[in-house]
C-alpha atoms as a printed R data frame, in Angstrom:
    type eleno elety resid chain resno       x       y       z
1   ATOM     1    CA   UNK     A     1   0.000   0.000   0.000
2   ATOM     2    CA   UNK     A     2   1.380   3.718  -0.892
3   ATOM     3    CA   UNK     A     3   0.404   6.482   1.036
4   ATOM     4    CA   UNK     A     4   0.015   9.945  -0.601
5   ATOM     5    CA   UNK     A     5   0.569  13.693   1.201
6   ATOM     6    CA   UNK     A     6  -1.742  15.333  -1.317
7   ATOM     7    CA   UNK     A     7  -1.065  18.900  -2.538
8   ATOM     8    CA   UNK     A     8  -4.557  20.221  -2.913
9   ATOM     9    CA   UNK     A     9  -7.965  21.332  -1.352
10  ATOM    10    CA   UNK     A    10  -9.804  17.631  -0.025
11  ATOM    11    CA   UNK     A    11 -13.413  19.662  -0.406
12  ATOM    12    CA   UNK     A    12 -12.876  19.879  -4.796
13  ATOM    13    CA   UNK     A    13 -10.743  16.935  -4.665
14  ATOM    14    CA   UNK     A    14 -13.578  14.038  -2.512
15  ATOM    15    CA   UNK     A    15 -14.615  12.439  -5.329
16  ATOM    16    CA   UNK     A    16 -12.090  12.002  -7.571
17  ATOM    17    CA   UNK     A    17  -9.895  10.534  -4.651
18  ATOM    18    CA   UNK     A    18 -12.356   8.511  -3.261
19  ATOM    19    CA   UNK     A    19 -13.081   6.723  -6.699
20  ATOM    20    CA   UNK     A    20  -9.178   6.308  -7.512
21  ATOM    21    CA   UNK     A    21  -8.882   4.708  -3.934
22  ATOM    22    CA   UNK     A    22 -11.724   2.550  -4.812
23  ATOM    23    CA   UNK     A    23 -10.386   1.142  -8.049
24  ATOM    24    CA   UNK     A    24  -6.516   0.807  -7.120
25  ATOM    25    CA   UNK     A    25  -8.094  -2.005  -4.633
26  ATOM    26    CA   UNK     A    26  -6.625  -0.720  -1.713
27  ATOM    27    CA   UNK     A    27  -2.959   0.167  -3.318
28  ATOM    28    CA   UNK     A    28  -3.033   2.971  -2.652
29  ATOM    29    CA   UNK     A    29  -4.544   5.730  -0.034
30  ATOM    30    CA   UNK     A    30  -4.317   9.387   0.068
31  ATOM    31    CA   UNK     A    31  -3.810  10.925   3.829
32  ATOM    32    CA   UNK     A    32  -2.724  14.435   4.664
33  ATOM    33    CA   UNK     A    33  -4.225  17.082   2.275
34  ATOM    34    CA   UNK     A    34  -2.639  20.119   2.536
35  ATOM    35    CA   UNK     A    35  -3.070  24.072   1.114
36  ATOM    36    CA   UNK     A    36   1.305  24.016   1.780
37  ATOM    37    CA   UNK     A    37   3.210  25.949   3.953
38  ATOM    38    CA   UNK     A    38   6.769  25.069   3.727
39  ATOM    39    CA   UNK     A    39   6.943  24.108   7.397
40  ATOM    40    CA   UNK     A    40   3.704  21.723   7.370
41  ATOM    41    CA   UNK     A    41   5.002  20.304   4.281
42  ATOM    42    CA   UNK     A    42   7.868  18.987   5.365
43  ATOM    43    CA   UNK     A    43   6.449  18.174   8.939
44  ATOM    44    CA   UNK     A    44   3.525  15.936   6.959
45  ATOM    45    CA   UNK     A    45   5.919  13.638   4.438
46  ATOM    46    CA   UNK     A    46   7.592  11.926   7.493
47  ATOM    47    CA   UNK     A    47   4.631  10.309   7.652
48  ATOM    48    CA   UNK     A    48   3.765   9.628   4.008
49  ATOM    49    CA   UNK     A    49   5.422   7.389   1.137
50  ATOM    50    CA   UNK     A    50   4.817   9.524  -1.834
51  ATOM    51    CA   UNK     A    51   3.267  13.263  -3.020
52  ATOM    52    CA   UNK     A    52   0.690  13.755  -4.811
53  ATOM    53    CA   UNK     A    53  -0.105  16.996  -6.757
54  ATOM    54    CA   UNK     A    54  -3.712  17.850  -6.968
55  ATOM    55    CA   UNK     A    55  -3.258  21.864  -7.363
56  ATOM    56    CA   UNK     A    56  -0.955  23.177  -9.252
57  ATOM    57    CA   UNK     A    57  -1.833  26.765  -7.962
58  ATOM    58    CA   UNK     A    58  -0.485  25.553  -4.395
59  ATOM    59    CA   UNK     A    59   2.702  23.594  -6.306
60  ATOM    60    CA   UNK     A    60   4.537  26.705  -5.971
61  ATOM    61    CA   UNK     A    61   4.326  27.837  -2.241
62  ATOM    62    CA   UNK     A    62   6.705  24.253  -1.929
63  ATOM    63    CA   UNK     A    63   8.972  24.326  -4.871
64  ATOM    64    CA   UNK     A    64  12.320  24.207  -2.948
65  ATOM    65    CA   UNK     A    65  10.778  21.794  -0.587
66  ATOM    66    CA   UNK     A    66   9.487  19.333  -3.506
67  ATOM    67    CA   UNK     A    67  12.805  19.706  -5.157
68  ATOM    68    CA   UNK     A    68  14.692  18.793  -1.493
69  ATOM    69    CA   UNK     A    69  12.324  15.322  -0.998
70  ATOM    70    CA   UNK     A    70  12.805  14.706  -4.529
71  ATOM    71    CA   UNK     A    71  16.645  14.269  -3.998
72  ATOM    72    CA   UNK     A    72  15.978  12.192  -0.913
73  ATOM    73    CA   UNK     A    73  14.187   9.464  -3.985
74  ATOM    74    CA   UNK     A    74  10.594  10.331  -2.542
75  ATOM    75    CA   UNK     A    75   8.334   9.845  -5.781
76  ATOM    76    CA   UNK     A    76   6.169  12.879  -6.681
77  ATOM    77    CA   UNK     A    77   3.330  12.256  -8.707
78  ATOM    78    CA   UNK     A    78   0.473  14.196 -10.361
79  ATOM    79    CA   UNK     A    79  -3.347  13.666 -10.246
80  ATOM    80    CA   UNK     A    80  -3.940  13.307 -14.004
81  ATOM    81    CA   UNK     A    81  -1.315  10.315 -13.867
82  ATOM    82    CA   UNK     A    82  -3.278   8.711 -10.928
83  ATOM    83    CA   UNK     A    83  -7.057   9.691 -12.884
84  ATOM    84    CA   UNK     A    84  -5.665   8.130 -16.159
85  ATOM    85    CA   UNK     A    85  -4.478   5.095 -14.729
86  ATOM    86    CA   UNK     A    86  -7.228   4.293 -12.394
87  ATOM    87    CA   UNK     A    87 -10.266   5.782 -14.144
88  ATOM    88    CA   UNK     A    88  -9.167   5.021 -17.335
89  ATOM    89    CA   UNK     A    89 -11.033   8.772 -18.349
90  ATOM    90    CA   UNK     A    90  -9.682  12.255 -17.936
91  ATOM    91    CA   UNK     A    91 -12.075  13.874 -15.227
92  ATOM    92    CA   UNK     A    92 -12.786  16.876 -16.606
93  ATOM    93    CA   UNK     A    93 -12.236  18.946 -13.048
94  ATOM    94    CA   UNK     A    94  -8.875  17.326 -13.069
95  ATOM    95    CA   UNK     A    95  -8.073  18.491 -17.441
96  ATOM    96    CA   UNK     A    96  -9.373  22.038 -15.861
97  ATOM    97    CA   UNK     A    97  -6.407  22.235 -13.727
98  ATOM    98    CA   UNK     A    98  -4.170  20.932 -15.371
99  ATOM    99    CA   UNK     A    99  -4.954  22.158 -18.483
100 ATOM   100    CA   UNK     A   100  -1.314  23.207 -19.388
101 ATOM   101    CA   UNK     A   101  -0.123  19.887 -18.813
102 ATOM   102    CA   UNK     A   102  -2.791  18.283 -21.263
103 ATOM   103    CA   UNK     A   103  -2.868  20.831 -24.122
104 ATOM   104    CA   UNK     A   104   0.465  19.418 -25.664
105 ATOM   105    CA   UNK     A   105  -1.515  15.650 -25.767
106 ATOM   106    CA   UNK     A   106  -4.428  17.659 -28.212
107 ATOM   107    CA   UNK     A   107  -2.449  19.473 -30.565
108 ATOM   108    CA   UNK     A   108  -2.335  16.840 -33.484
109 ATOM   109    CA   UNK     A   109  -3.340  13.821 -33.870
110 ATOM   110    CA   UNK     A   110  -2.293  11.681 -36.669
111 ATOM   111    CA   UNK     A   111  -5.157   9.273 -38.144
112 ATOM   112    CA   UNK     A   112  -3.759   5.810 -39.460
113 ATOM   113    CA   UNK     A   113  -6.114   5.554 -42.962
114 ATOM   114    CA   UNK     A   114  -4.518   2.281 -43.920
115 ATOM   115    CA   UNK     A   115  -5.769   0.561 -40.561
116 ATOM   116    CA   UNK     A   116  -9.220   1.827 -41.192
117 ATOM   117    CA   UNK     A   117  -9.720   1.347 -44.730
118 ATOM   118    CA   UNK     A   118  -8.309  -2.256 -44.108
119 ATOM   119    CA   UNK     A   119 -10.723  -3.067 -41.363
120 ATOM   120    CA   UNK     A   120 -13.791  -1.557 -43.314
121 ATOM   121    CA   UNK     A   121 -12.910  -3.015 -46.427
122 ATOM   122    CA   UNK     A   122 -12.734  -6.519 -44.498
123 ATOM   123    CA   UNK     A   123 -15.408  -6.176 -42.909
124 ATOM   124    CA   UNK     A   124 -17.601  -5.346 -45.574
125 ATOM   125    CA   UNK     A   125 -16.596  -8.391 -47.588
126 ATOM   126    CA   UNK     A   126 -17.578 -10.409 -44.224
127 ATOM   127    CA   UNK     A   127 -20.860  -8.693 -43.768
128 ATOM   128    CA   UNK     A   128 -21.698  -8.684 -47.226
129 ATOM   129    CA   UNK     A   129 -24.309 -11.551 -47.053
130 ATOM   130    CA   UNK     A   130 -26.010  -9.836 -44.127
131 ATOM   131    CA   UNK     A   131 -25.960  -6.695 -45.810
132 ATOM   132    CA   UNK     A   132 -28.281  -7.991 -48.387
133 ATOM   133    CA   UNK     A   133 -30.423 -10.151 -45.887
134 ATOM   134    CA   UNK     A   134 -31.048  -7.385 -43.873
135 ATOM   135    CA   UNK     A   135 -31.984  -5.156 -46.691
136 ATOM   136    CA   UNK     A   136 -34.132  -7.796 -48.429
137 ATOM   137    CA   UNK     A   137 -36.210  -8.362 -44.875
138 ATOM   138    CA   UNK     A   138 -36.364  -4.697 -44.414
139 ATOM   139    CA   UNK     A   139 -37.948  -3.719 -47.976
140 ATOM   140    CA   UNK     A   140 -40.794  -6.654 -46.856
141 ATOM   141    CA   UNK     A   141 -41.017  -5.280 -43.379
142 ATOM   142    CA   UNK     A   142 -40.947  -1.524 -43.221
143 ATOM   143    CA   UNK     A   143 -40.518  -0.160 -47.231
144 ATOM   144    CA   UNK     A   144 -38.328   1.783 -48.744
145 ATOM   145    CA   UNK     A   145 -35.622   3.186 -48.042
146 ATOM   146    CA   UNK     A   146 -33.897   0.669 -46.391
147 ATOM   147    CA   UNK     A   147 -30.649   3.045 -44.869
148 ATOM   148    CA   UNK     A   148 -31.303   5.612 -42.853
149 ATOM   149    CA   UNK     A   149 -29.691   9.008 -43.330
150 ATOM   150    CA   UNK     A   150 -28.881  11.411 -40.471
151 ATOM   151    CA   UNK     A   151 -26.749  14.619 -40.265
152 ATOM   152    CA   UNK     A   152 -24.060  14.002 -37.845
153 ATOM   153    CA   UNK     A   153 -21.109  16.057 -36.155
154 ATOM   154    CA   UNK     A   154 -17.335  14.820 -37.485
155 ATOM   155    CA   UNK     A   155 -13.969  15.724 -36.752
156 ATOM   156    CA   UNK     A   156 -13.360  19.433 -36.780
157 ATOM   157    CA   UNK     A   157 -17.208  20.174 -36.480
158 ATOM   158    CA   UNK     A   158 -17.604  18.709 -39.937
159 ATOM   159    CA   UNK     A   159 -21.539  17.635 -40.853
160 ATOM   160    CA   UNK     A   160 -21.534  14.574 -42.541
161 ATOM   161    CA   UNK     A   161 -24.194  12.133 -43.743
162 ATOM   162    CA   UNK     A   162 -24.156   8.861 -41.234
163 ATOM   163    CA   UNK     A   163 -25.617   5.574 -42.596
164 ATOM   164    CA   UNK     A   164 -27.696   2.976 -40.629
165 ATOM   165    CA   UNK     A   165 -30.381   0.424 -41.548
166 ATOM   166    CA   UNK     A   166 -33.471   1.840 -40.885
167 ATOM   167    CA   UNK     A   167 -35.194   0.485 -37.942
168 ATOM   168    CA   UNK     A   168 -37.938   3.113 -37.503
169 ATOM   169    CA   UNK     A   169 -41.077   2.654 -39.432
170 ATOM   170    CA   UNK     A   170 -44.432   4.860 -38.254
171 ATOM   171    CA   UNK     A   171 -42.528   6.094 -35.151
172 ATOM   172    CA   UNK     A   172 -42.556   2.016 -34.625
173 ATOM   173    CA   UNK     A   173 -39.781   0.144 -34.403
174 ATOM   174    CA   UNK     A   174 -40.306  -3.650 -35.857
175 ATOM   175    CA   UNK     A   175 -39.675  -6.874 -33.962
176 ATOM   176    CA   UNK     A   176 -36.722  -7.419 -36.714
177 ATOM   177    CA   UNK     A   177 -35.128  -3.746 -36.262
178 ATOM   178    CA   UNK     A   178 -34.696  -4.667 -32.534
179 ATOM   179    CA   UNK     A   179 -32.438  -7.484 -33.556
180 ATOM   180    CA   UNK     A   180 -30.886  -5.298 -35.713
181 ATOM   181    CA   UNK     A   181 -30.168  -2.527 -32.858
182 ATOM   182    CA   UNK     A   182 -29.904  -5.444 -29.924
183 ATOM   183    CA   UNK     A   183 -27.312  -6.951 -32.180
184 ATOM   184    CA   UNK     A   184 -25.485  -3.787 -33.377
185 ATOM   185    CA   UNK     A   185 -26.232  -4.786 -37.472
186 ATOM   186    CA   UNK     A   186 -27.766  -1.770 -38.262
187 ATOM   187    CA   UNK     A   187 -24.615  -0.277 -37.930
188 ATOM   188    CA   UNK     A   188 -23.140  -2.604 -40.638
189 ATOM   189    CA   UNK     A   189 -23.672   0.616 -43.595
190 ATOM   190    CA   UNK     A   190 -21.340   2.141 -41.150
191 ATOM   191    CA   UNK     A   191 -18.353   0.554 -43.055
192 ATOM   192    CA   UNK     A   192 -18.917   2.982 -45.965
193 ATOM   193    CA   UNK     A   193 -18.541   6.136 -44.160
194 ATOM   194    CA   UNK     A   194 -15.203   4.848 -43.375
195 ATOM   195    CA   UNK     A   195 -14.284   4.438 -46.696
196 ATOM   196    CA   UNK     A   196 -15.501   7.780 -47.747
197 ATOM   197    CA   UNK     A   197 -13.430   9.123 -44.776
198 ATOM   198    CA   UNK     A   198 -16.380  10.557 -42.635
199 ATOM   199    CA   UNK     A   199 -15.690   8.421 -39.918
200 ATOM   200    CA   UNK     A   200 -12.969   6.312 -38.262
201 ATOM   201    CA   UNK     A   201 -13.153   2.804 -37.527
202 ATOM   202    CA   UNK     A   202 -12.787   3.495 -34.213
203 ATOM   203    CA   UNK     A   203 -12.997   6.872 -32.714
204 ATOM   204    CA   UNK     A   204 -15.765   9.185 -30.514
205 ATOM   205    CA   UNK     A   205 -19.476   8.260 -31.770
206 ATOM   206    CA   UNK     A   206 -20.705  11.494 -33.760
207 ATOM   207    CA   UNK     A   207 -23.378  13.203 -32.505
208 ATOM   208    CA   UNK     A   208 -26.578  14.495 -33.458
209 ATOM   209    CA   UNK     A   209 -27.138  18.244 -34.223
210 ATOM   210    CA   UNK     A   210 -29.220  18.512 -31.163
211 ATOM   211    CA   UNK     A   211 -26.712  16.702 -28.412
212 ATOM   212    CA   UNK     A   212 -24.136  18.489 -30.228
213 ATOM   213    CA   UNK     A   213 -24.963  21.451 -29.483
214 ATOM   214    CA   UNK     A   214 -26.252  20.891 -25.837
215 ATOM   215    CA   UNK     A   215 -22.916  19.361 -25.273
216 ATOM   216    CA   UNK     A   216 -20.675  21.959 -26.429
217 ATOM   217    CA   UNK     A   217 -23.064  24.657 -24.173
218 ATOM   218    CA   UNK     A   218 -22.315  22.945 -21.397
219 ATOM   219    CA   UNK     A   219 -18.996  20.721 -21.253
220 ATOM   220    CA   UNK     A   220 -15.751  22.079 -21.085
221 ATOM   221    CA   UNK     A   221 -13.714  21.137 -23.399
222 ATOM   222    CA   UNK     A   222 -15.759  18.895 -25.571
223 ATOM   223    CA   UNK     A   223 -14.359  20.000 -28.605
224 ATOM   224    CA   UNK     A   224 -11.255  18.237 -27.989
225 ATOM   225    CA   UNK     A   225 -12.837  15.262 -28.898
226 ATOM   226    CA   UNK     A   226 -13.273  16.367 -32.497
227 ATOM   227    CA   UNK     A   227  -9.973  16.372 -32.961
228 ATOM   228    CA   UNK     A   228  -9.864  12.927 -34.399
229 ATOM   229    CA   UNK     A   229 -12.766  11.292 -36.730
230 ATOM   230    CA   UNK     A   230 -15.757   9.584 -35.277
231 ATOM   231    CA   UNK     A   231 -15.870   6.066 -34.987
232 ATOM   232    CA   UNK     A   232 -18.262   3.157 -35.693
233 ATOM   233    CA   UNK     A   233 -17.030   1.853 -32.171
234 ATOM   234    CA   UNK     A   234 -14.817   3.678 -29.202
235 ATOM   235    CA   UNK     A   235 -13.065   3.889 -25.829
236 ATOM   236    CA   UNK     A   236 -16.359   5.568 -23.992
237 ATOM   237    CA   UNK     A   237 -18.673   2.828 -25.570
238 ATOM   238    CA   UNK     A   238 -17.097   0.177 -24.352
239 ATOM   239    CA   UNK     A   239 -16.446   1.376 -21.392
240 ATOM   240    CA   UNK     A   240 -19.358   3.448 -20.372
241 ATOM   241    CA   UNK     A   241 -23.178   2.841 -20.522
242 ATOM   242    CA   UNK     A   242 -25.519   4.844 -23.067
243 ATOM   243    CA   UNK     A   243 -26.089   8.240 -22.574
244 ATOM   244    CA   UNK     A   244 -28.989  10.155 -22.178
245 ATOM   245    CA   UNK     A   245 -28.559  12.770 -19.641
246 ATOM   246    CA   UNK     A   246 -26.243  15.761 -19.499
247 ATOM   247    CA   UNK     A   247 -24.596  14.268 -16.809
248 ATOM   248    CA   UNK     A   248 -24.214  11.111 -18.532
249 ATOM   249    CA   UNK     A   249 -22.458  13.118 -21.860
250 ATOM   250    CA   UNK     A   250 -20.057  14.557 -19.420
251 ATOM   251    CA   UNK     A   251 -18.682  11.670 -18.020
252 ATOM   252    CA   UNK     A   252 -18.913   9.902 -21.575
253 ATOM   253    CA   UNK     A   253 -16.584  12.640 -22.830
254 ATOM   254    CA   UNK     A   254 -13.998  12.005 -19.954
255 ATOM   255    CA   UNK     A   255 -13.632   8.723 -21.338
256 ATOM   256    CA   UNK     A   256 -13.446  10.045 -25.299
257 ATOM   257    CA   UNK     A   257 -10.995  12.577 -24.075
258 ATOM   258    CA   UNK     A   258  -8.410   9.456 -22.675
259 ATOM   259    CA   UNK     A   259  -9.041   7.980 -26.434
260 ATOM   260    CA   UNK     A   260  -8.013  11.048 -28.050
261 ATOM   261    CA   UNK     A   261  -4.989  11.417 -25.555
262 ATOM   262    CA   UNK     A   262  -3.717   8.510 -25.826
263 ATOM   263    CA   UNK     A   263  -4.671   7.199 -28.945
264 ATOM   264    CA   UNK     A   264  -2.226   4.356 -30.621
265 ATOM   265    CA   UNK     A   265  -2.774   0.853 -32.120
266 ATOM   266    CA   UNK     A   266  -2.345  -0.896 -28.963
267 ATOM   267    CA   UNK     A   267  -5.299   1.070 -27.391
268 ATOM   268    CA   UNK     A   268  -7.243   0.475 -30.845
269 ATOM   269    CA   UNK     A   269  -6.752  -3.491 -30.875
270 ATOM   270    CA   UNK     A   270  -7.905  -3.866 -27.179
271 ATOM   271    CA   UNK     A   271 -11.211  -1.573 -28.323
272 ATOM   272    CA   UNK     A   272 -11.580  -3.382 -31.192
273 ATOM   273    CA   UNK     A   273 -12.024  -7.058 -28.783
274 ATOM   274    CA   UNK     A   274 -13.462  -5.282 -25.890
275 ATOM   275    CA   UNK     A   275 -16.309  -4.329 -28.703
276 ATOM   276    CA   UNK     A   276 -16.632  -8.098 -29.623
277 ATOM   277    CA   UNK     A   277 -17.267  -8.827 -26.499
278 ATOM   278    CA   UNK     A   278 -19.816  -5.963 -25.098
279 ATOM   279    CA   UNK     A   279 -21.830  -6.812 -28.318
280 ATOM   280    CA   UNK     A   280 -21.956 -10.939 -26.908
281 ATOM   281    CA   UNK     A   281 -22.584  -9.547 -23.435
282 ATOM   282    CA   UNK     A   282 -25.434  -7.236 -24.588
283 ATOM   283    CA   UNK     A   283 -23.860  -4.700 -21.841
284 ATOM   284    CA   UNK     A   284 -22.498  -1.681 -23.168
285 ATOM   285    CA   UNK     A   285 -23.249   1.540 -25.314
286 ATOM   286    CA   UNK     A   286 -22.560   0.225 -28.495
């Protein structure tokens, strides 16, 4: 077990530490929290294995202090480190104050085409069969058209058109288009707006005009997540439920803001199995 001195205020810090405690399965614990004086400081970390720093507003009051235990080989550690690897999300109180540290992790963000194209195009020529079965028992079931067409919001605020099989027929939805949405097929026309380069195979879900806007009114820094393409699947589906309230969007876009920070192949592979098996489960957000 590690025990933290904590450089910050414990009242806008609660929950946040008491969810990291909860998932590090007792490896952790956070004891003193302190708004620093140079005396308390270095009073408190006799009795603590490591620092943690919560505020960087209060980091300076203790900079020669920090930089004395640092020689001594005590381990100084900041919260987004702890929120990252714990959470698995960046908590959006936590990218507010340490917003200089994250901006660098947003700047660009390189998109790997080949790895898309190559999954869509492979997965079309898997799906094909059920691409026509599905639109042959839709034209008998609910009529033309068989895809649905909806305005969503892409990378850089683009509006693009997103395809789905239609599942909606006189504000009903049929007995087969519940298979199709329980089952995640109607997403299957998905695979072209890959290849057209609307969308990422995996990457934030676009939104609708509507949640769009209502999100970017009222979530700090939810634009950062349009800095890569939407995807057909992503980090907050899998690992989140589906969103309906505000409150729900905000903590969905903590977990699209860790995709967009950290975004590599390695992350992209374990998305791409963690979707296989929320889709068997019938438990996530797909």
């Amino acid at each position: 077990m590690i025990k933290y001195l904590v450089i910050g205020k414990k009242d806008e810090l609660k929950e946040i530490i008491n969810e990291i405690e909860k998932k590090s399965n007792g490896k952790i614990i956070f004891g003193d929290f302190l708004n620093p004086s140079p005396e308390v400081f270095m009073e408190k970390i006799k009795y603590h294995d490591r620092i943690l720093i919560a505020d960087p507003k209060l980091e300076i009051y203790i900079k020669n202090e920090l930089e004395i235990v640092k020689n001594k080989g005590i381990i100084i550690n900041i919260l987004p480190e702890l929120a990252e690897r714990y959470l698995k999300r960046i908590p959006l109180d936590v990218l507010k104050k340490f917003e200089y540290y994250y901006s660098e992790f947003f700047l660009s963000k390189k998109e790997n085409r080949i790895l898309d194209l190559t999954l869509a195009l492979i997965s079309l020529i898997l799906t094909f069969p059920l691409f026509i079965i599905i639109s042959i028992i839709n034209l008998l079931t609910i009529g033309k058209p068989i895809i649905f067409k909806q305005i969503r919001i892409g990378k850089n605020k683009e509006k693009f058109l997103m395809y789905k099989f239609r599942t909606i027929h006189n504000e009903k939805v049929h007995s087969f288009s519940k298979f199709l949405r329980k089952t995640r097929l109607d997403e299957i026309p998905q695979f072209l707006n890959v290849l057209k380069g609307n969308m990422n195979f995996i990457g934030p879900r676009p939104e609708m005009l509507s949640f769009h806007k209502m999100c970017e009114e009222h979530i700090d820094f939810y634009n950062y997540r349009l800095f890569v393409k939407p995807g057909i699947t992503g980090w907050a589906q899998v690992k989140y439920k589906y969103t309906t309230s505000l409150e729900d969007y905000k903590i969905k876009t903590e977990y699209d803001l860790y995709y967009v920070k950290n975004k590599n192949l390695l992350l992209d592979i374990k998305i791409l199995l963690l979707t296989f098996l929320v889709i068997f489960k019938d438990n996530g957000s797909l």
